[in-house]
Coordinates of C-alpha atoms in Angstrom, one line a residue:
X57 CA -0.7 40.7 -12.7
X58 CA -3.0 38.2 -10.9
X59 CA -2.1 34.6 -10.7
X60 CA -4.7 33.8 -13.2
X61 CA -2.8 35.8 -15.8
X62 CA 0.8 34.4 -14.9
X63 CA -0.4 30.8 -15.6
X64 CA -2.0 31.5 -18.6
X65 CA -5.3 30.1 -17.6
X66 CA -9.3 31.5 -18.1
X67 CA -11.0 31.4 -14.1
X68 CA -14.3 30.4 -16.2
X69 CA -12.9 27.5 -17.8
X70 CA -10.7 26.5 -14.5
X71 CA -13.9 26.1 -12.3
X72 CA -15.7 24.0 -15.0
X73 CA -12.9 21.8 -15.0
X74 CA -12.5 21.9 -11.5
X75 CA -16.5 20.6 -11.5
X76 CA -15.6 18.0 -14.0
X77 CA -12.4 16.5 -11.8
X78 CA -15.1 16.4 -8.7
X79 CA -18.1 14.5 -10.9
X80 CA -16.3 11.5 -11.5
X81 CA -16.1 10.7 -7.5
X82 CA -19.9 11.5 -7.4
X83 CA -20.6 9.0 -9.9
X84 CA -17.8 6.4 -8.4
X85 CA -19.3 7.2 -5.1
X86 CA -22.9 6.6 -6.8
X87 CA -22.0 3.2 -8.4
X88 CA -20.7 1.6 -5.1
X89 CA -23.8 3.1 -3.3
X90 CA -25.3 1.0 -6.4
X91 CA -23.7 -2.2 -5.9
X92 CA -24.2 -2.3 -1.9
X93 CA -27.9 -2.0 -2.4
X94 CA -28.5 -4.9 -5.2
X95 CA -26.0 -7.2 -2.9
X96 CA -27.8 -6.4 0.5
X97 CA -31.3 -6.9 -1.0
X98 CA -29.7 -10.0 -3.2
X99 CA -28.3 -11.5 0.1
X100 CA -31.1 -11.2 2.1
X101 CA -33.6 -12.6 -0.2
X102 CA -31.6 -15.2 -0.5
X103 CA -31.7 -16.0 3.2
X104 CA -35.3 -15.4 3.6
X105 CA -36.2 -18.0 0.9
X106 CA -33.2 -20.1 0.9
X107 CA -33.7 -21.1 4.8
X108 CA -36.8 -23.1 4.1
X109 CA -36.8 -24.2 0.7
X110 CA -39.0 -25.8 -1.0
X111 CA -41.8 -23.8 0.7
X112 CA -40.4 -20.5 0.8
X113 CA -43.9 -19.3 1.2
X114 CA -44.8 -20.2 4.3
X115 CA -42.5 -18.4 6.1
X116 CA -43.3 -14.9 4.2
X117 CA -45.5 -13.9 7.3
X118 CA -46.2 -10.0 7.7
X119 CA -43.8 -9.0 10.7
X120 CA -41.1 -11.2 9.2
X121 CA -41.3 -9.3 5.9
X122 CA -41.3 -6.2 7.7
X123 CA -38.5 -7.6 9.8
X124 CA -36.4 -8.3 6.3
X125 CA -37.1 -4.9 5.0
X126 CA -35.5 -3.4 8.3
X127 CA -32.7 -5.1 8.5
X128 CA -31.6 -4.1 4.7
X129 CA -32.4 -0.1 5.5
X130 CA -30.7 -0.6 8.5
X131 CA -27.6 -2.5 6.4
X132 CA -27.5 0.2 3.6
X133 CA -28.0 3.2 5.8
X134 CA -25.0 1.8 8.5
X135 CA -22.9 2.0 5.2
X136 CA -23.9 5.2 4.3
X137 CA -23.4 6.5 7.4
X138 CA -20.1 4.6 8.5
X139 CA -19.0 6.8 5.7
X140 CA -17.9 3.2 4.1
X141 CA -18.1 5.2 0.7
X142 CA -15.8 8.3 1.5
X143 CA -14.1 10.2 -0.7
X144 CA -10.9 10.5 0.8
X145 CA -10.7 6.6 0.7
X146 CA -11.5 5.9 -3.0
X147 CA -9.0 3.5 -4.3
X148 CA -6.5 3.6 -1.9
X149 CA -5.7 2.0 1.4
X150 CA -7.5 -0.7 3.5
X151 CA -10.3 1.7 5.6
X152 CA -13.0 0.5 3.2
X153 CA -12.8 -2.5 3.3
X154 CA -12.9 -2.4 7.8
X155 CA -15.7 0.0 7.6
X156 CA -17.5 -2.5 5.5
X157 CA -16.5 -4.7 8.0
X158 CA -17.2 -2.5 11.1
X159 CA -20.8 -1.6 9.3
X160 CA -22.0 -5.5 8.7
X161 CA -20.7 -6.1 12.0
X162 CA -23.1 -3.2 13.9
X163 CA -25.8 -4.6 12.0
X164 CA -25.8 -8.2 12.7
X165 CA -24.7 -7.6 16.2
X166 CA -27.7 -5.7 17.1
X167 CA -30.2 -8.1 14.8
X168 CA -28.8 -11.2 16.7
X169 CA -29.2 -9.0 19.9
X170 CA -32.7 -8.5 19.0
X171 CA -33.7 -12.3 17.9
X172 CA -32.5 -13.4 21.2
X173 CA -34.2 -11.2 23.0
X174 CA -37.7 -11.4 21.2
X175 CA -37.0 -15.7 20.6
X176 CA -37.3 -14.8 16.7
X177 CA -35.8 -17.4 14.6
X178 CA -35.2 -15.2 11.7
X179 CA -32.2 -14.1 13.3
X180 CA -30.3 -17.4 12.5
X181 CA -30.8 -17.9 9.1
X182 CA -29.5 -14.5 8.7
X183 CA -26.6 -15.2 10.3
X184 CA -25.5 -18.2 8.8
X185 CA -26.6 -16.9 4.8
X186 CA -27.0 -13.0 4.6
X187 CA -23.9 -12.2 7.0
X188 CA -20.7 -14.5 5.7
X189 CA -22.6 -14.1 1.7
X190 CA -22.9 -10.6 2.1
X191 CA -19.9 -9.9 4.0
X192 CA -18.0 -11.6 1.0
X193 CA -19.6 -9.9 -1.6
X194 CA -19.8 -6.5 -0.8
X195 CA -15.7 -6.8 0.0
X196 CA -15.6 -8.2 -3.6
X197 CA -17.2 -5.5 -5.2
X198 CA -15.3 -2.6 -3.4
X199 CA -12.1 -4.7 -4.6
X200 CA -13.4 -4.7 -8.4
X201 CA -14.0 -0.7 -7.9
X202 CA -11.3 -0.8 -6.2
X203 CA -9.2 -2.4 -9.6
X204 CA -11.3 -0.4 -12.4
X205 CA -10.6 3.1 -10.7
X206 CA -6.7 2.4 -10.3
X207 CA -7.0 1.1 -14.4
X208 CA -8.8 4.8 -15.2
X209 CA -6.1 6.1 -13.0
X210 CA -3.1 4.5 -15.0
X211 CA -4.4 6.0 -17.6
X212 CA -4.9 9.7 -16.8
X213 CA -8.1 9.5 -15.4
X214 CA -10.0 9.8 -12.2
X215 CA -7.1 11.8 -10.6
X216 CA -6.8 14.5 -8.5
X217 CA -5.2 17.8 -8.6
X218 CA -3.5 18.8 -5.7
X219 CA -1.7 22.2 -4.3
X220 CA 0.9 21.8 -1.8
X221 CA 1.4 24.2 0.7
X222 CA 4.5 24.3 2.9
X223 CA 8.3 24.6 2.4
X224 CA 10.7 23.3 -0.2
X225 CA 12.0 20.6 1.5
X226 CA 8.7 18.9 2.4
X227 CA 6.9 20.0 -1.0
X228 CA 9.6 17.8 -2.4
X229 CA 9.1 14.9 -0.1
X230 CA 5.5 15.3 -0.7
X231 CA 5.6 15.3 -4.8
X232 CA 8.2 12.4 -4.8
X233 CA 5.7 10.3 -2.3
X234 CA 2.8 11.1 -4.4
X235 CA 4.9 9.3 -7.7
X236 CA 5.9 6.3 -5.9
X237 CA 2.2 5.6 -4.7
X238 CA 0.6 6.4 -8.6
X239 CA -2.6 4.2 -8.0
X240 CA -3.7 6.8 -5.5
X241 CA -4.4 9.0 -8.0
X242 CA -2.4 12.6 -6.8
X243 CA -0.7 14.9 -8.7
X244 CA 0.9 17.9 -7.9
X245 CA -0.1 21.1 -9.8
X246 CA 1.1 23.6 -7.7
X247 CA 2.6 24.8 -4.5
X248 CA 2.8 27.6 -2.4
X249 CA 5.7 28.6 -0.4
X250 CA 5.7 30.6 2.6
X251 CA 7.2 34.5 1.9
X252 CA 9.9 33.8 5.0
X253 CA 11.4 31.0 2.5
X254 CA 13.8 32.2 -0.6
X255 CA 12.5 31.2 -4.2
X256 CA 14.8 31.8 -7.0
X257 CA 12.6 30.4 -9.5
X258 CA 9.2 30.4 -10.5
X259 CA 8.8 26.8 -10.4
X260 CA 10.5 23.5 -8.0
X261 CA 11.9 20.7 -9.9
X262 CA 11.4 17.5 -8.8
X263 CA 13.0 14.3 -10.4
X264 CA 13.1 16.4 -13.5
X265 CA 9.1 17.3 -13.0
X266 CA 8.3 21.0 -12.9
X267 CA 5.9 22.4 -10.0
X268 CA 5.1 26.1 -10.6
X269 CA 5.2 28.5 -7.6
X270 CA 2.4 30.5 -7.5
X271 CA 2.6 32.3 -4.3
X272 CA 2.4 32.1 -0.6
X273 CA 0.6 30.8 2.5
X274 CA -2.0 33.9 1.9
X275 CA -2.2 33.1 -1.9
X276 CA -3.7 29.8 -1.6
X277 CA -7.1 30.4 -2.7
X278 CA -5.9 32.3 -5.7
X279 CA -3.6 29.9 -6.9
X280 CA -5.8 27.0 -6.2
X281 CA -7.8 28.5 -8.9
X282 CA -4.8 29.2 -11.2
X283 CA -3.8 25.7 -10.8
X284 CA -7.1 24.2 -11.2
X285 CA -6.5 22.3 -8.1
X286 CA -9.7 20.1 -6.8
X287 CA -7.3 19.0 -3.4
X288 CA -5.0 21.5 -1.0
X289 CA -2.2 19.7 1.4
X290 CA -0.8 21.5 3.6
X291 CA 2.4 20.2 4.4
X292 CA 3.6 22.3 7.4
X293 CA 1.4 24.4 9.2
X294 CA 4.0 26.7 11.3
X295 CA 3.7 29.4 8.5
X296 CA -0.3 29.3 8.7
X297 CA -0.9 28.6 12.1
X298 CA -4.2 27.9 14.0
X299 CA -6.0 31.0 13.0
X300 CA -4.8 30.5 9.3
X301 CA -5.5 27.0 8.7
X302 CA -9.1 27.4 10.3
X303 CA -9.5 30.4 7.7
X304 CA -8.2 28.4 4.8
X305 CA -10.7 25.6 5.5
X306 CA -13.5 28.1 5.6
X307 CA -12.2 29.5 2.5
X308 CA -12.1 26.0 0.8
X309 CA -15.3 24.9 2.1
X310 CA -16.8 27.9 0.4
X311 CA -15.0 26.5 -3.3
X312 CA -16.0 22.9 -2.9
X313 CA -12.4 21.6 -2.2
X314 CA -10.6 19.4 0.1
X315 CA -8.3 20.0 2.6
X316 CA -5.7 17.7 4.0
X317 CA -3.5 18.3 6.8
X318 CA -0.4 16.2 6.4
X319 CA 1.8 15.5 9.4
X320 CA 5.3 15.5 9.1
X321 CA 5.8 11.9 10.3
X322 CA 7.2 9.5 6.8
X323 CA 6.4 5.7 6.6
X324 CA 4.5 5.4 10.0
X325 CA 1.9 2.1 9.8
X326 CA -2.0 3.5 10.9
X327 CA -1.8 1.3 13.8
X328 CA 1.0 3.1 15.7
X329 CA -0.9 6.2 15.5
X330 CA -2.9 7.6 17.4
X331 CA -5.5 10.6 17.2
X332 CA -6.3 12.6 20.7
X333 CA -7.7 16.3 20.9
X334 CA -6.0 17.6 23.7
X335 CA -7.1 21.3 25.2
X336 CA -8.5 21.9 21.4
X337 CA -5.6 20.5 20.1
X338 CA -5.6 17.7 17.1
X339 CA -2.0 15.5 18.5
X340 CA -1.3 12.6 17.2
X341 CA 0.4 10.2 19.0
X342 CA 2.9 7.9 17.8
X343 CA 3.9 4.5 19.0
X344 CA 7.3 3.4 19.9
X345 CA 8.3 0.7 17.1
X346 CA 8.3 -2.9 18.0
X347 CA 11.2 -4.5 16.4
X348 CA 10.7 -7.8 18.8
X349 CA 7.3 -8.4 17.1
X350 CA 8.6 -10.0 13.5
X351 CA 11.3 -12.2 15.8
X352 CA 9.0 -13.9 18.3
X353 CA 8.0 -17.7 18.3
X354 CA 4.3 -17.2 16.5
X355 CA 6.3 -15.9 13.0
X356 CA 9.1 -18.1 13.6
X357 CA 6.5 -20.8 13.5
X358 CA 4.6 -19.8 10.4
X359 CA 8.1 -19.0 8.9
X360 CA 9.4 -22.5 9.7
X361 CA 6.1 -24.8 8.4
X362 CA 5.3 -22.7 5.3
X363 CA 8.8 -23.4 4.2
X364 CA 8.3 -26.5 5.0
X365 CA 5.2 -27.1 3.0
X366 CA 6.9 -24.4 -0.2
X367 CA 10.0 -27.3 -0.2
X368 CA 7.5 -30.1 -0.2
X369 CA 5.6 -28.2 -3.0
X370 CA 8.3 -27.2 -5.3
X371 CA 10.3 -29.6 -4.7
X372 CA 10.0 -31.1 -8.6
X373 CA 11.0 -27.6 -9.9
X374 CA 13.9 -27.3 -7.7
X375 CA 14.9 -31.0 -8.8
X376 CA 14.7 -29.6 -12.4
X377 CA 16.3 -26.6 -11.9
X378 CA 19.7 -28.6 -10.2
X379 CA 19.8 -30.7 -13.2
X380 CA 19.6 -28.1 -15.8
X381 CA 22.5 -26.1 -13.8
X382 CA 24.6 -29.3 -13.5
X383 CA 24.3 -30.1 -17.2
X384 CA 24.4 -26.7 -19.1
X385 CA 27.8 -25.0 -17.1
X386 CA 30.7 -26.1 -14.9
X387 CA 30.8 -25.7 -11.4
X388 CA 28.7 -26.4 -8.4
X389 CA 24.8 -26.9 -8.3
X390 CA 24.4 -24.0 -5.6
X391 CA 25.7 -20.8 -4.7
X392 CA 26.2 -20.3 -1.2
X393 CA 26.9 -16.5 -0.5
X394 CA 27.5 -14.9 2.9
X395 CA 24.7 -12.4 4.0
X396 CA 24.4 -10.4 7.5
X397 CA 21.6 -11.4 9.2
X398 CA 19.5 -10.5 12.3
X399 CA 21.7 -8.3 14.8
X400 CA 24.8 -7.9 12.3
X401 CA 25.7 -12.1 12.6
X402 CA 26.9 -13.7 9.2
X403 CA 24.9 -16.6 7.8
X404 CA 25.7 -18.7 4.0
X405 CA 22.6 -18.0 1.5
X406 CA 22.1 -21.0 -0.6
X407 CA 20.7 -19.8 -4.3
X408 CA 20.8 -21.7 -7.7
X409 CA 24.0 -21.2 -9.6
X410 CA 23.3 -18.6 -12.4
X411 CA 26.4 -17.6 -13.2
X412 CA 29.6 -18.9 -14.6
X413 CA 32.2 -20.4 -12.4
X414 CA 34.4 -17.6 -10.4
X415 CA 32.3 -14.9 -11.3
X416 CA 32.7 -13.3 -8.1
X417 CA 36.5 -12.7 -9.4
X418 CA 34.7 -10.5 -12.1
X419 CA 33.2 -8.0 -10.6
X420 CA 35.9 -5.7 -10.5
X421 CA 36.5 -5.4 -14.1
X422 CA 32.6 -4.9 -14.4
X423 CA 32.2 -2.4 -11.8
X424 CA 31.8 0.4 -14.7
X425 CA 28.8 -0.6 -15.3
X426 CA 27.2 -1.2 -12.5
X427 CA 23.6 -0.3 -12.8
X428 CA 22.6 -1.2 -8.9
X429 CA 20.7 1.2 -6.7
X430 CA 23.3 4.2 -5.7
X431 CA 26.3 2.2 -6.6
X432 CA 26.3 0.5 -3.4
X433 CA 24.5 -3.0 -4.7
X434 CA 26.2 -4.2 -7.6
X435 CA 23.4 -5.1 -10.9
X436 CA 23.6 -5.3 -14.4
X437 CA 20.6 -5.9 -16.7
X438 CA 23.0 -7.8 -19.5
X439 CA 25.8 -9.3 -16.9
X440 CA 27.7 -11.4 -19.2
X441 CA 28.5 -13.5 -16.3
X442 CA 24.9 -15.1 -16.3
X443 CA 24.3 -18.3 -18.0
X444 CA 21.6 -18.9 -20.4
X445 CA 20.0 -21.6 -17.7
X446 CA 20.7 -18.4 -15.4
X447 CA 18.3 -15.9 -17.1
X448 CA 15.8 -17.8 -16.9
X449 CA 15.9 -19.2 -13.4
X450 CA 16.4 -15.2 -12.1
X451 CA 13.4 -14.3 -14.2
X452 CA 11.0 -16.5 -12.7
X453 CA 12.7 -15.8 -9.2
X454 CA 13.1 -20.3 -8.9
X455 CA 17.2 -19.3 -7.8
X456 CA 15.8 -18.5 -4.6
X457 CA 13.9 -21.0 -4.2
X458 CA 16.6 -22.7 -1.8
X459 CA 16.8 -19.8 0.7
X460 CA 13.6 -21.5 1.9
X461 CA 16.2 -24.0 4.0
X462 CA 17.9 -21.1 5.1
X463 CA 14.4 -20.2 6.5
X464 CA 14.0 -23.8 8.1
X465 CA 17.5 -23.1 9.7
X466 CA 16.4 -20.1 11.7
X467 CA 18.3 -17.4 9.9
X468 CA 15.9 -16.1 7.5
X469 CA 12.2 -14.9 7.7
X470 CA 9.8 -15.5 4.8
X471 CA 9.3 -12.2 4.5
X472 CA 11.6 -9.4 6.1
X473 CA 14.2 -6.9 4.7
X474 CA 16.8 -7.6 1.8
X475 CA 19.8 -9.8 2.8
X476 CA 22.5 -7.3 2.9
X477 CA 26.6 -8.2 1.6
X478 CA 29.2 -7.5 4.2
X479 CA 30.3 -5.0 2.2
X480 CA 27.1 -3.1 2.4
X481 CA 26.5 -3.4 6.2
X482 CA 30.1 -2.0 6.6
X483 CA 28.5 1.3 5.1
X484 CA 25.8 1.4 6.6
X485 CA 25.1 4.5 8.9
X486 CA 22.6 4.3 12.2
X487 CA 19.4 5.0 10.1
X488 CA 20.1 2.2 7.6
X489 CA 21.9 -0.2 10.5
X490 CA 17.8 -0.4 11.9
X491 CA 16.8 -3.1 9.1
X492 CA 19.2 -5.6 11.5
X493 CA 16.7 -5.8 14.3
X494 CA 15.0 -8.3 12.6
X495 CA 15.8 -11.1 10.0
X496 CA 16.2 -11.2 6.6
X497 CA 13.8 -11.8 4.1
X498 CA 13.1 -14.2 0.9
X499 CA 10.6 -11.6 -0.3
X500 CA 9.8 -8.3 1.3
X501 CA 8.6 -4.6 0.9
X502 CA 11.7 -4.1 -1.6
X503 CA 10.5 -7.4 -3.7
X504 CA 7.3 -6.0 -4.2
X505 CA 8.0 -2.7 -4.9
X506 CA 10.5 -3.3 -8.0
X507 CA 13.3 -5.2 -7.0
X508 CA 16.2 -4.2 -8.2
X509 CA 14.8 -1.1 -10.9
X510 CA 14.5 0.5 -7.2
X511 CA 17.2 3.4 -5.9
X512 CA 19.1 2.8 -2.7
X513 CA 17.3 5.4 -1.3
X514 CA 14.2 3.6 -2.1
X515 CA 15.6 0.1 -0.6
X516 CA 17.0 1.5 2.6
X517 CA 13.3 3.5 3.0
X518 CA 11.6 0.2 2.4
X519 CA 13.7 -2.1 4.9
X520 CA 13.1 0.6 7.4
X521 CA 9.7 1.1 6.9
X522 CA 8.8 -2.9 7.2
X523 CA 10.7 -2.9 10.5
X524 CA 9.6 -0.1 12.4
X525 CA 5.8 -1.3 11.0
X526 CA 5.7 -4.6 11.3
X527 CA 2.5 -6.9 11.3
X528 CA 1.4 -9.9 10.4
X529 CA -1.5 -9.1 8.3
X530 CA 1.4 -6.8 6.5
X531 CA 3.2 -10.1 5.9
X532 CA 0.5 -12.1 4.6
X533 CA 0.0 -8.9 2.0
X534 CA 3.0 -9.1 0.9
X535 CA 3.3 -12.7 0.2
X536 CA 0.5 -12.1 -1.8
X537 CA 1.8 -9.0 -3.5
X538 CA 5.0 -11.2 -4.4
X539 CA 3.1 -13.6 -6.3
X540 CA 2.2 -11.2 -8.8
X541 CA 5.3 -9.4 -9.1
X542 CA 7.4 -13.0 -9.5
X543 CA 4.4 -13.8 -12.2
X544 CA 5.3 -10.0 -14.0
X545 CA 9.0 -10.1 -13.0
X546 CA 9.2 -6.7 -12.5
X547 CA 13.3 -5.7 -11.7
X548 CA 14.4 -8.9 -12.0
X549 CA 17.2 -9.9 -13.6

């Protein structure tokens, strides 16, 4: 019985569908190609007839009209051929937005090059209204794209089908990464497993989703139509190796679908990574980690005077907030918890008081239902031990408002890994010990990523992620990022 007949699917109507799942990236790919022309001819207009209003006219001569029309080819053909509008990037990630970047950048360069050379003043108007206006808005409208093809995505559309091809561990690792990261539009239809491994059913489960198993490394092409897949990942390439997985790509080529290698580093930043042929060979090599960079003076600096200015700024609400707690329940203004900071040393966290007076004493008798990640953190979506004042401040995050001074004090970071409790560092093994190279955050990957609806798996892959991968620019995203989530308070409470 062929594959086609085991999934109960017609090959005719699997490659029209297939066709179908590959037109809406033409026609996303077509609407971007759309909105970079009107915005580089828009732009440049602009700065041809802007630069001497009210007599745009007599500057239209011949050679600089000829000189406006090159420079917009030249713009919209860099993009093109930066491959600013690639498939593989749609939605997802920041390489569009620094091939934009890179593209713009070629192109001015080399006009400015040019008007210095040849004494044209065209040059300069360009670079002081077509490059910053431009810049700006062709950024914006990858970003709106950006937003309405992860809105189709929520709901259903513009996705990708993907076969997985490699072992049952990292098929699992694979399917789960591809649910955490929704908005980039995978899902898993398939997989095939190499004949050395031992499948006792017809299918994988993963987190209570079925993959089917239709067949093995040699079987991809015949379960890629089965599945209806439009994308095949291969996830280890031991079982295929160099002959296969050049054969597979000729195969796919020959279909019309993708192929993606991926490596079997997990949670490694772009920048430590590095690709090299090497005696035909594709390595990749990866940078040692950095822990030292999130703990030198330049953060500490930006740590210590945006807390600074974040006290100055909300300093009415934390006013409010202390009076409310003082007047509405018994017992202090603030809670000053002990936390392990940087390099395992114990420091007090001051929070608002949202809970009743010795409700530390409590836990115990609550520890049934505990709802924390793993058992290890200890969380309850209805803890009677809140107080009314409480639920609110932990819904619009304002009880941690006062960590900011533990920030000013050196032993926080604005952004950096969760504050762990004694009890939790005291279980920690050497993977999990890793998040106290550096400081602990006020708001972090974990903050941004659902708080405490997240597993402790989840957490601990977080924390480790942020400090073998730190950057600055990463910091400054997720600042942003926390914004929003404080503004939807997604997991807290």
């Amino acid at each position: 019985m062929s594959v086609h007949a085991e999934v109960g699917i017609q090959p005719t109507a699997l490659r029209n569908s297939a066709d179908l799942s590959r037109d809406w990236r033409r026609a996303y790919r077509r609407r971007i190609a759309i909105t970079d022309s009107v915005t580089v001819i828009f732009v440049i207009a602009l700065a041809q007839f802007g630069s001497v209003w009210p007599h745009p006219f007599e500057w239209l001569t011949p050679l600089k009209v000829v000189a406006s029309v090159l420079l917009g080819a030249l713009w919209m053909i860099t993009l093109s051929r930066g491959r600013s509008r690639h498939q593989a990037m749609l939605g997802e990630g920041g390489d569009e937005y620094e091939r934009v970047l890179m593209a713009t950048g070629q192109v001015f360069g080399l006009g400015a090059l040019i008007g210095i050379v040849l004494g044209v003043e065209i040059a300069r108007s360009y670079l002081m209204i077509a490059l910053p206006l431009g810049l700006g808005a062709l950024l914006l409208g990858r970003y709106l794209w950006r937003r309405d093809i992860r809105n189709k995505r929520a709901s259903g559309q513009c996705r990708n089908a993907v076969l997985l091809v490699g072992g049952h561990a990292s098929v699992v690792a694979t399917t789960r990464s591809f649910a955490r990261a929704a908005s980039a539009g995978y899902d898993v239809v398939g997989t095939c497993i190499p004949r050395r491994a031992t499948v006792l059913d017809d299918h994988i489960m993963v987190d209570g989703v079925h993959v089917p198993v239709l067949g093995n490394e040699f079987e991809v092409i015949e379960a890629m139509r089965a599945c209806n897949a439009d994308t095949v990942i291969v996830t280890g390439t031991e079982d295929l190796g160099q002959v296969g997985i050049r054969k597979l790509m000729w195969d796919l080529e020959a279909e019309g679908v993708d192929l993606v290698v991926s490596p079997v580093m997990a949670d490694v930043s772009k920048a430590r990574l590095m690709f090299r042929p090497v005696a035909g060979l594709p390595l990749i090599h990866v940078e040692r980690p950095r822990y030292e960079g999130a703990n030198r003076w330049a953060p500490a600096i930006f740590d210590t005077i945006f807390s600074v200015l974040m006290i100055l700024l909300v300093a009415p609400v934390m006013i409010a907030a202390a009076v409310a707690v003082k007047f509405t329940s018994k017992g202090s203004v603030f809670y000053k918890a002990e936390r392990i900071g940087l390099n395992g040393k114990p420091f007090p966290m001051y929070k608002f008081r949202t809970m009743v007076a010795g409700a530390d004493q409590q836990v115990v008798d609550l520890m049934g239902d505990n709802e924390g990640a793993g058992g290890v953190l200890f969380k309850m979506r209805e803890d009677p031990r809140i107080t009314p004042i409480g639920k609110i401040l932990r819904r619009l995050s304002i009880d941690e408002l006062p960590q900011f001074f533990n920030v000013v004090r050196g032993e926080m970071s604005v952004v950096g890994p969760r504050p762990p409790l004694r009890r939790e560092v005291e279980m920690y093994d050497d993977e999990v010990s890793r998040r106290l190279f550096v400081k602990p955050g006020i708001t972090g990957l974990w903050q941004v990523s659902g708080r405490s609806d997240l597993s402790w798996e989840e957490s601990v892959r977080l924390d480790s992620s942020y400090v073998e991968n730190w950057s600055a620019a990463q910091d400054l995203s997720i600042i942003a990022r926390t914004v929003s989530a404080v503004v939807r308070s997604d997991g807290a409470y």
